[in-house]
């Protein structure tokens, strides 16, 4: 229960920063993300984290090259 509340709070904060997702939609995404993460294995979580980090680095590198 507490995990769902924390996930909803984090999703709501993320939605406010993104702009394309409303507050309630972000809260729902946070709850879904918390549920998915709870069911994933540690290697899968690490692979997703590393992939997200690499995507961020590539996106920032492309933005610096364009500026």
Short mmCIF file of N, CA and C in Angstrom, two decimals:
data_model
loop_
_atom_site.label_atom_id
_atom_site.label_comp_id
_atom_site.label_asym_id
_atom_site.label_seq_id
_atom_site.Cartn_x
_atom_site.Cartn_y
_atom_site.Cartn_z
N UNK A 1 0.82 -1.19 0.00
CA UNK A 1 0.00 0.00 0.00
C UNK A 1 0.87 1.26 0.00
N UNK A 2 1.87 1.26 0.87
CA UNK A 2 2.74 2.45 0.93
C UNK A 2 3.53 2.59 -0.36
N UNK A 3 3.93 1.47 -0.96
CA UNK A 3 4.65 1.53 -2.23
C UNK A 3 3.81 2.16 -3.33
N UNK A 4 2.52 1.85 -3.34
CA UNK A 4 1.64 2.44 -4.35
C UNK A 4 1.49 3.95 -4.13
N UNK A 5 1.42 4.36 -2.88
CA UNK A 5 1.30 5.79 -2.58
C UNK A 5 2.57 6.52 -2.99
N UNK A 6 3.72 5.95 -2.67
CA UNK A 6 4.99 6.57 -3.06
C UNK A 6 5.13 6.61 -4.58
N UNK A 7 4.74 5.53 -5.25
CA UNK A 7 4.79 5.50 -6.71
C UNK A 7 3.87 6.53 -7.33
N UNK A 8 2.68 6.68 -6.76
CA UNK A 8 1.74 7.68 -7.28
C UNK A 8 2.28 9.09 -7.07
N UNK A 9 2.89 9.35 -5.93
CA UNK A 9 3.47 10.67 -5.65
C UNK A 9 4.60 10.97 -6.63
N UNK A 10 5.49 9.99 -6.84
CA UNK A 10 6.60 10.19 -7.78
C UNK A 10 6.08 10.38 -9.20
N UNK A 11 5.09 9.61 -9.60
CA UNK A 11 4.50 9.76 -10.93
C UNK A 11 3.84 11.11 -11.12
N UNK A 12 3.19 11.61 -10.07
CA UNK A 12 2.56 12.93 -10.14
C UNK A 12 3.61 14.02 -10.31
N UNK A 13 4.70 13.93 -9.58
CA UNK A 13 5.78 14.92 -9.70
C UNK A 13 6.41 14.86 -11.09
N UNK A 14 6.60 13.66 -11.62
CA UNK A 14 7.16 13.51 -12.96
C UNK A 14 6.21 14.08 -14.01
N UNK A 15 4.92 13.87 -13.83
CA UNK A 15 3.94 14.39 -14.78
C UNK A 15 3.94 15.91 -14.80
N UNK A 16 4.15 16.53 -13.65
CA UNK A 16 4.19 17.99 -13.60
C UNK A 16 5.40 18.53 -14.35
N UNK A 17 6.50 17.79 -14.38
CA UNK A 17 7.70 18.22 -15.10
C UNK A 17 7.58 17.95 -16.59
N UNK A 18 6.89 16.89 -16.96
CA UNK A 18 6.80 16.49 -18.36
C UNK A 18 5.85 17.38 -19.15
N UNK A 19 4.67 17.61 -18.66
CA UNK A 19 3.72 18.47 -19.35
C UNK A 19 2.78 17.72 -20.28
N UNK A 20 3.20 16.65 -20.89
CA UNK A 20 2.33 15.92 -21.81
C UNK A 20 1.40 14.95 -21.08
N UNK A 21 1.70 14.67 -19.82
CA UNK A 21 0.88 13.77 -19.01
C UNK A 21 0.30 14.58 -17.86
N UNK A 22 -0.99 14.44 -17.61
CA UNK A 22 -1.64 15.16 -16.52
C UNK A 22 -1.26 14.59 -15.16
N UNK A 23 -1.66 15.26 -14.09
CA UNK A 23 -1.33 14.82 -12.74
C UNK A 23 -1.89 13.45 -12.41
N UNK A 24 -3.16 13.22 -12.75
CA UNK A 24 -3.77 11.92 -12.47
C UNK A 24 -3.14 10.83 -13.33
N UNK A 25 -2.83 11.15 -14.58
CA UNK A 25 -2.16 10.17 -15.45
C UNK A 25 -0.78 9.82 -14.94
N UNK A 26 -0.07 10.81 -14.44
CA UNK A 26 1.25 10.56 -13.88
C UNK A 26 1.18 9.70 -12.63
N UNK A 27 0.16 9.95 -11.80
CA UNK A 27 -0.02 9.14 -10.60
C UNK A 27 -0.31 7.69 -10.97
N UNK A 28 -1.14 7.49 -11.99
CA UNK A 28 -1.43 6.13 -12.45
C UNK A 28 -0.18 5.46 -13.00
N UNK A 29 0.62 6.21 -13.76
CA UNK A 29 1.87 5.65 -14.27
C UNK A 29 2.82 5.28 -13.14
N UNK A 30 2.85 6.08 -12.09
CA UNK A 30 3.70 5.77 -10.94
C UNK A 30 3.29 4.49 -10.26
N UNK A 31 1.99 4.27 -10.11
CA UNK A 31 1.50 3.04 -9.49
C UNK A 31 1.84 1.84 -10.37
N UNK A 32 1.65 1.98 -11.67
CA UNK A 32 1.97 0.89 -12.60
C UNK A 32 3.47 0.60 -12.59
N UNK A 33 4.29 1.65 -12.59
CA UNK A 33 5.74 1.46 -12.58
C UNK A 33 6.19 0.76 -11.30
N UNK A 34 5.61 1.13 -10.16
CA UNK A 34 5.97 0.47 -8.90
C UNK A 34 5.61 -1.01 -8.94
N UNK A 35 4.46 -1.34 -9.51
CA UNK A 35 4.04 -2.74 -9.61
C UNK A 35 4.96 -3.52 -10.53
N UNK A 36 5.32 -2.94 -11.67
CA UNK A 36 6.19 -3.62 -12.62
C UNK A 36 7.57 -3.83 -12.01
N UNK A 37 8.12 -2.82 -11.35
CA UNK A 37 9.44 -2.95 -10.74
C UNK A 37 9.45 -4.01 -9.65
N UNK A 38 8.36 -4.14 -8.93
CA UNK A 38 8.29 -5.14 -7.86
C UNK A 38 8.37 -6.56 -8.43
N UNK A 39 7.88 -6.75 -9.64
CA UNK A 39 7.84 -8.09 -10.24
C UNK A 39 9.07 -8.42 -11.09
N UNK A 40 9.93 -7.44 -11.34
CA UNK A 40 11.10 -7.67 -12.20
C UNK A 40 12.26 -8.24 -11.40
N UNK A 41 13.15 -8.92 -12.08
CA UNK A 41 14.35 -9.44 -11.44
C UNK A 41 15.41 -8.35 -11.38
N UNK A 42 16.40 -8.54 -10.54
CA UNK A 42 17.46 -7.55 -10.38
C UNK A 42 18.26 -7.35 -11.68
N UNK A 43 18.65 -8.41 -12.40
CA UNK A 43 19.37 -8.17 -13.66
C UNK A 43 18.55 -7.37 -14.68
N UNK A 44 17.25 -7.61 -14.73
CA UNK A 44 16.40 -6.85 -15.66
C UNK A 44 16.35 -5.39 -15.26
N UNK A 45 16.25 -5.11 -13.96
CA UNK A 45 16.26 -3.72 -13.49
C UNK A 45 17.57 -3.02 -13.83
N UNK A 46 18.68 -3.72 -13.63
CA UNK A 46 19.98 -3.15 -13.95
C UNK A 46 20.12 -2.88 -15.44
N UNK A 47 19.63 -3.80 -16.27
CA UNK A 47 19.70 -3.61 -17.72
C UNK A 47 18.86 -2.41 -18.16
N UNK A 48 17.68 -2.26 -17.60
CA UNK A 48 16.83 -1.12 -17.95
C UNK A 48 17.47 0.18 -17.48
N UNK A 49 18.04 0.18 -16.29
CA UNK A 49 18.71 1.38 -15.79
C UNK A 49 19.90 1.76 -16.65
N UNK A 50 20.70 0.78 -17.04
CA UNK A 50 21.86 1.06 -17.90
C UNK A 50 21.41 1.55 -19.27
N UNK A 51 20.37 0.96 -19.81
CA UNK A 51 19.85 1.40 -21.11
C UNK A 51 19.31 2.82 -21.06
N UNK A 52 18.62 3.16 -19.99
CA UNK A 52 18.12 4.52 -19.82
C UNK A 52 19.24 5.53 -19.69
N UNK A 53 20.28 5.14 -18.97
CA UNK A 53 21.44 6.03 -18.81
C UNK A 53 22.14 6.26 -20.15
N UNK A 54 22.31 5.19 -20.91
CA UNK A 54 22.96 5.33 -22.22
C UNK A 54 22.11 6.18 -23.17
N UNK A 55 20.80 6.00 -23.14
CA UNK A 55 19.92 6.81 -23.99
C UNK A 55 20.01 8.28 -23.61
N UNK A 56 20.08 8.55 -22.32
CA UNK A 56 20.21 9.93 -21.85
C UNK A 56 21.52 10.53 -22.32
N UNK A 57 22.59 9.77 -22.20
CA UNK A 57 23.91 10.27 -22.63
C UNK A 57 23.93 10.54 -24.13
N UNK A 58 23.35 9.65 -24.92
CA UNK A 58 23.31 9.85 -26.37
C UNK A 58 22.46 11.05 -26.75
N UNK A 59 21.35 11.23 -26.05
CA UNK A 59 20.48 12.38 -26.33
C UNK A 59 21.18 13.69 -25.98
N UNK A 60 21.88 13.72 -24.85
CA UNK A 60 22.62 14.93 -24.46
C UNK A 60 23.78 15.20 -25.41
N UNK A 61 24.43 14.15 -25.86
CA UNK A 61 25.54 14.31 -26.79
C UNK A 61 25.05 14.89 -28.11
N UNK A 62 23.89 14.44 -28.57
CA UNK A 62 23.30 14.96 -29.80
C UNK A 62 22.86 16.40 -29.64
N UNK A 63 22.37 16.77 -28.46
CA UNK A 63 21.92 18.14 -28.22
C UNK A 63 23.11 19.09 -28.18
N UNK A 64 24.23 18.65 -27.66
CA UNK A 64 25.43 19.49 -27.61
C UNK A 64 25.98 19.69 -29.01
N UNK A 65 25.93 18.67 -29.84
CA UNK A 65 26.43 18.78 -31.21
C UNK A 65 25.59 19.72 -32.06
N UNK A 66 24.29 19.83 -31.78
CA UNK A 66 23.41 20.70 -32.55
C UNK A 66 23.51 22.16 -32.11
N UNK A 67 23.90 22.40 -30.87
CA UNK A 67 23.94 23.78 -30.35
C UNK A 67 25.16 24.53 -30.78
#
